[in-house]
């Protein structure tokens, strides 16, 4: 069966990193909603302009905008990994039965807060660093393209809190939603990154039950 996977978990739980690893191993496309939105903002498209205030403040972009973007990106793809979508039950409903496995990377709020405040991203390419667990070789310089590293606007302390609140209020109901559908697998996100990857791979390869 084609793999149609959702990675679920609070912001800062390592979904992006795990998604990149998984997609490289499974050879399926990685559809990262946050990246698509950031690209639209960088390119200053009409959608980019529209979503900027929501993203900068850590709030969710309205459902109709992200649903349309995602469905356009999915096109006629048969297998994929969704990262950062769905974030609400309305978004989940828009996928109908297209998903056959949901992996929850479960990480408590205090661990998340520390991780997000030490995250740095490259100002040019998609590389992501963590000053504690995966720092760049040269301080503040991207290993891949040598551009300067920056902090995401939405990784500032007040915004981190808004994003956590949005997750617990709007997104966490999806845990029960997918539990009921019997396609949810939970991985302990406080483990080292490698162990999380191994746990996710095992869940992906096991039949739902
Ligand atoms: P991320 O990179 O996944 O942490 O997403 C960054 C920001 O993009 C979020 O804080 C939201 O403002 C917006 N965003 C990403 N995915 C969604 C989504 N599925 N629904 C609404 N807003 C989203």
Tab-separated table of C-alpha atoms and ligand atoms in Angstrom:
chain	number	residue	atom	x	y	z
A	1	UNK	CA	0.000	0.000	0.000
A	2	UNK	CA	1.241	3.534	-0.763
A	3	UNK	CA	2.486	5.315	2.353
A	4	UNK	CA	0.362	8.349	3.192
A	5	UNK	CA	1.726	9.537	6.522
A	6	UNK	CA	1.060	12.467	8.863
A	7	UNK	CA	3.667	13.574	11.411
A	8	UNK	CA	1.924	15.115	14.399
A	9	UNK	CA	3.357	16.816	17.491
A	10	UNK	CA	3.872	20.211	19.128
A	11	UNK	CA	5.998	22.831	17.332
A	12	UNK	CA	9.655	22.149	18.092
A	13	UNK	CA	9.307	18.423	18.502
A	14	UNK	CA	11.635	17.743	15.572
A	15	UNK	CA	8.979	16.963	12.961
A	16	UNK	CA	10.914	18.700	10.173
A	17	UNK	CA	14.171	16.856	10.835
A	18	UNK	CA	12.465	13.502	11.222
A	19	UNK	CA	10.392	14.103	8.096
A	20	UNK	CA	13.501	14.773	6.001
A	21	UNK	CA	15.131	11.550	7.196
A	22	UNK	CA	12.015	9.502	6.678
A	23	UNK	CA	11.338	10.816	3.193
A	24	UNK	CA	14.929	10.135	2.144
A	25	UNK	CA	14.637	6.533	3.392
A	26	UNK	CA	11.138	5.843	2.094
A	27	UNK	CA	11.607	7.824	-1.136
A	28	UNK	CA	8.327	9.700	-0.744
A	29	UNK	CA	7.726	13.464	-1.101
A	30	UNK	CA	7.843	15.640	2.009
A	31	UNK	CA	5.011	18.178	2.101
A	32	UNK	CA	5.866	20.682	4.841
A	33	UNK	CA	3.093	23.235	5.287
A	34	UNK	CA	5.264	25.682	7.269
A	35	UNK	CA	7.946	25.618	4.532
A	36	UNK	CA	5.362	26.226	1.800
A	37	UNK	CA	3.990	29.200	3.733
A	38	UNK	CA	7.471	30.605	4.424
A	39	UNK	CA	8.315	30.315	0.711
A	40	UNK	CA	5.143	32.240	-0.181
A	41	UNK	CA	6.175	34.945	2.315
A	42	UNK	CA	9.767	35.131	1.013
A	43	UNK	CA	8.491	35.439	-2.554
A	44	UNK	CA	5.988	38.059	-1.379
A	45	UNK	CA	3.098	36.445	-3.266
A	46	UNK	CA	-0.500	37.567	-2.538
A	47	UNK	CA	-0.928	34.483	-0.305
A	48	UNK	CA	2.419	35.252	1.333
A	49	UNK	CA	1.228	38.759	2.239
A	50	UNK	CA	-2.035	37.384	3.569
A	51	UNK	CA	-0.492	34.761	5.863
A	52	UNK	CA	2.406	36.822	7.266
A	53	UNK	CA	0.584	38.333	10.284
A	54	UNK	CA	-0.701	34.915	11.346
A	55	UNK	CA	2.692	33.273	11.033
A	56	UNK	CA	4.704	36.060	12.653
A	57	UNK	CA	2.403	36.033	15.684
A	58	UNK	CA	2.423	32.241	16.021
A	59	UNK	CA	-1.268	31.881	15.190
A	60	UNK	CA	-2.749	29.448	12.714
A	61	UNK	CA	-3.314	30.506	9.128
A	62	UNK	CA	-7.054	30.179	8.257
A	63	UNK	CA	-8.093	26.654	7.256
A	64	UNK	CA	-9.310	27.517	3.748
A	65	UNK	CA	-5.912	28.958	2.770
A	66	UNK	CA	-3.790	26.025	3.993
A	67	UNK	CA	-6.252	23.394	2.723
A	68	UNK	CA	-6.099	24.847	-0.780
A	69	UNK	CA	-2.289	25.086	-0.713
A	70	UNK	CA	-1.938	21.528	0.476
A	71	UNK	CA	-4.411	20.005	-1.953
A	72	UNK	CA	-2.658	21.871	-4.807
A	73	UNK	CA	0.724	20.550	-3.662
A	74	UNK	CA	-0.600	16.995	-3.299
A	75	UNK	CA	-1.941	17.010	-6.842
A	76	UNK	CA	-2.104	13.408	-7.949
A	77	UNK	CA	0.707	12.158	-5.676
A	78	UNK	CA	0.104	8.601	-4.472
A	79	UNK	CA	2.418	8.513	-1.444
A	80	UNK	CA	3.613	11.389	0.768
A	81	UNK	CA	4.524	12.529	4.240
A	82	UNK	CA	2.645	15.534	5.617
A	83	UNK	CA	4.502	17.661	8.160
A	84	UNK	CA	2.563	20.469	9.869
A	85	UNK	CA	-0.758	19.504	8.289
A	86	UNK	CA	-3.440	18.914	9.489
A	87	UNK	CA	-3.402	21.280	12.457
A	88	UNK	CA	-7.184	21.394	13.015
A	89	UNK	CA	-10.033	18.886	12.758
A	90	UNK	CA	-11.435	20.863	9.781
A	91	UNK	CA	-8.108	20.349	7.986
A	92	UNK	CA	-8.110	16.643	8.857
A	93	UNK	CA	-11.621	16.310	7.428
A	94	UNK	CA	-10.388	17.836	4.149
A	95	UNK	CA	-8.067	14.851	3.741
A	96	UNK	CA	-10.955	12.399	4.020
A	97	UNK	CA	-9.527	8.906	3.919
A	98	UNK	CA	-6.253	9.828	2.253
A	99	UNK	CA	-4.100	9.096	5.329
A	100	UNK	CA	-3.136	5.588	6.425
A	101	UNK	CA	-0.692	6.281	9.270
A	102	UNK	CA	-0.289	9.082	11.829
A	103	UNK	CA	2.851	9.336	13.945
A	104	UNK	CA	2.657	11.485	17.069
A	105	UNK	CA	6.032	12.691	18.347
A	106	UNK	CA	5.119	13.294	21.953
A	107	UNK	CA	7.239	15.897	23.790
A	108	UNK	CA	6.431	17.868	26.981
A	109	UNK	CA	6.184	21.677	26.894
A	110	UNK	CA	9.348	22.444	28.928
A	111	UNK	CA	11.571	20.405	26.582
A	112	UNK	CA	9.988	22.133	23.586
A	113	UNK	CA	10.526	25.622	24.931
A	114	UNK	CA	14.243	25.006	25.367
A	115	UNK	CA	14.568	23.480	21.887
A	116	UNK	CA	12.760	26.277	20.087
A	117	UNK	CA	14.727	29.032	21.774
A	118	UNK	CA	18.013	27.436	20.648
A	119	UNK	CA	16.886	26.753	17.059
A	120	UNK	CA	18.618	28.670	14.264
A	121	UNK	CA	17.854	28.496	10.558
A	122	UNK	CA	19.878	29.448	7.511
A	123	UNK	CA	18.847	32.788	5.974
A	124	UNK	CA	19.259	31.307	2.450
A	125	UNK	CA	18.844	27.516	2.315
A	126	UNK	CA	16.506	25.125	4.243
A	127	UNK	CA	19.192	23.984	6.781
A	128	UNK	CA	18.173	23.943	10.447
A	129	UNK	CA	20.513	23.940	13.490
A	130	UNK	CA	20.189	23.668	17.238
A	131	UNK	CA	22.778	25.508	19.327
A	132	UNK	CA	22.756	22.663	21.901
A	133	UNK	CA	22.265	19.441	19.960
A	134	UNK	CA	23.370	20.180	16.389
A	135	UNK	CA	25.356	23.450	16.244
A	136	UNK	CA	26.969	24.704	13.015
A	137	UNK	CA	30.732	24.052	12.624
A	138	UNK	CA	31.411	27.809	12.632
A	139	UNK	CA	29.263	29.946	14.933
A	140	UNK	CA	26.377	31.621	13.105
A	141	UNK	CA	27.420	30.335	9.661
A	142	UNK	CA	25.526	27.717	7.632
A	143	UNK	CA	27.584	24.530	7.046
A	144	UNK	CA	25.849	23.974	3.696
A	145	UNK	CA	25.936	27.384	2.006
A	146	UNK	CA	27.929	29.686	4.406
A	147	UNK	CA	25.049	32.196	4.683
A	148	UNK	CA	24.286	33.733	8.078
A	149	UNK	CA	22.091	31.859	10.540
A	150	UNK	CA	19.040	33.616	11.948
A	151	UNK	CA	16.313	32.931	14.482
A	152	UNK	CA	12.822	32.386	13.084
A	153	UNK	CA	10.617	35.362	13.993
A	154	UNK	CA	8.129	32.893	15.413
A	155	UNK	CA	10.814	31.332	17.660
A	156	UNK	CA	10.860	34.456	19.855
A	157	UNK	CA	9.731	33.721	23.448
A	158	UNK	CA	6.218	35.299	23.329
A	159	UNK	CA	5.478	33.707	19.982
A	160	UNK	CA	6.627	30.297	21.198
A	161	UNK	CA	3.924	30.517	23.864
A	162	UNK	CA	1.226	31.415	21.343
A	163	UNK	CA	2.238	28.497	19.122
A	164	UNK	CA	2.137	26.070	22.048
A	165	UNK	CA	-1.283	27.356	23.043
A	166	UNK	CA	-2.574	26.923	19.484
A	167	UNK	CA	-1.227	23.374	19.454
A	168	UNK	CA	-2.916	22.367	22.706
A	169	UNK	CA	-6.202	24.092	21.838
A	170	UNK	CA	-6.569	23.502	18.099
A	171	UNK	CA	-4.296	20.638	17.095
A	172	UNK	CA	-4.187	18.214	20.024
A	173	UNK	CA	-7.848	17.110	19.468
A	174	UNK	CA	-6.415	15.344	16.407
A	175	UNK	CA	-4.764	12.851	18.759
A	176	UNK	CA	-8.175	11.435	19.726
A	177	UNK	CA	-9.468	11.868	16.191
A	178	UNK	CA	-6.754	9.597	14.781
A	179	UNK	CA	-6.824	7.242	17.791
A	180	UNK	CA	-10.468	6.570	16.996
A	181	UNK	CA	-9.522	5.916	13.366
A	182	UNK	CA	-6.975	3.366	14.747
A	183	UNK	CA	-4.091	4.752	12.717
A	184	UNK	CA	-2.206	6.662	15.478
A	185	UNK	CA	1.260	5.628	16.697
A	186	UNK	CA	2.984	7.512	19.539
A	187	UNK	CA	6.763	7.956	19.813
A	188	UNK	CA	8.543	9.445	22.845
A	189	UNK	CA	10.044	12.691	21.499
A	190	UNK	CA	12.401	13.201	24.460
A	191	UNK	CA	14.655	10.396	23.211
A	192	UNK	CA	17.791	11.202	21.206
A	193	UNK	CA	17.001	12.065	17.580
A	194	UNK	CA	18.357	8.742	16.271
A	195	UNK	CA	16.104	6.733	18.588
A	196	UNK	CA	13.083	8.777	17.524
A	197	UNK	CA	13.891	8.027	13.869
A	198	UNK	CA	14.162	4.294	14.611
A	199	UNK	CA	10.834	4.370	16.496
A	200	UNK	CA	9.105	6.152	13.641
A	201	UNK	CA	10.509	3.760	11.035
A	202	UNK	CA	9.286	0.784	13.068
A	203	UNK	CA	5.805	2.326	13.330
A	204	UNK	CA	5.743	3.049	9.609
A	205	UNK	CA	6.661	-0.547	8.759
A	206	UNK	CA	4.120	-2.123	11.153
A	207	UNK	CA	0.497	-2.812	10.177
A	208	UNK	CA	-2.090	-0.707	12.036
A	209	UNK	CA	-3.865	-2.782	14.634
B	1	LIG	P1	5.834	25.155	11.256
B	1	LIG	O1	7.018	25.435	10.407
B	1	LIG	O2	5.177	23.837	10.920
B	1	LIG	O3	6.109	25.301	12.731
B	1	LIG	O4	4.726	26.278	10.896
B	1	LIG	C1	4.989	27.646	11.107
B	1	LIG	C2	3.692	28.458	11.109
B	1	LIG	O5	3.015	28.303	9.879
B	1	LIG	C3	2.668	28.063	12.158
B	1	LIG	O6	2.939	28.643	13.421
B	1	LIG	C4	1.392	28.629	11.531
B	1	LIG	O7	1.337	30.038	11.652
B	1	LIG	C5	1.617	28.329	10.063
B	1	LIG	N1	1.103	26.987	9.704
B	1	LIG	C6	1.839	25.905	9.307
B	1	LIG	N2	1.041	24.848	9.048
B	1	LIG	C7	-0.229	25.266	9.273
B	1	LIG	C8	-1.504	24.632	9.210
B	1	LIG	N3	-1.646	23.345	8.847
B	1	LIG	N4	-2.598	25.365	9.532
B	1	LIG	C9	-2.493	26.666	9.883
B	1	LIG	N5	-1.327	27.312	9.992
B	1	LIG	C10	-0.201	26.639	9.685
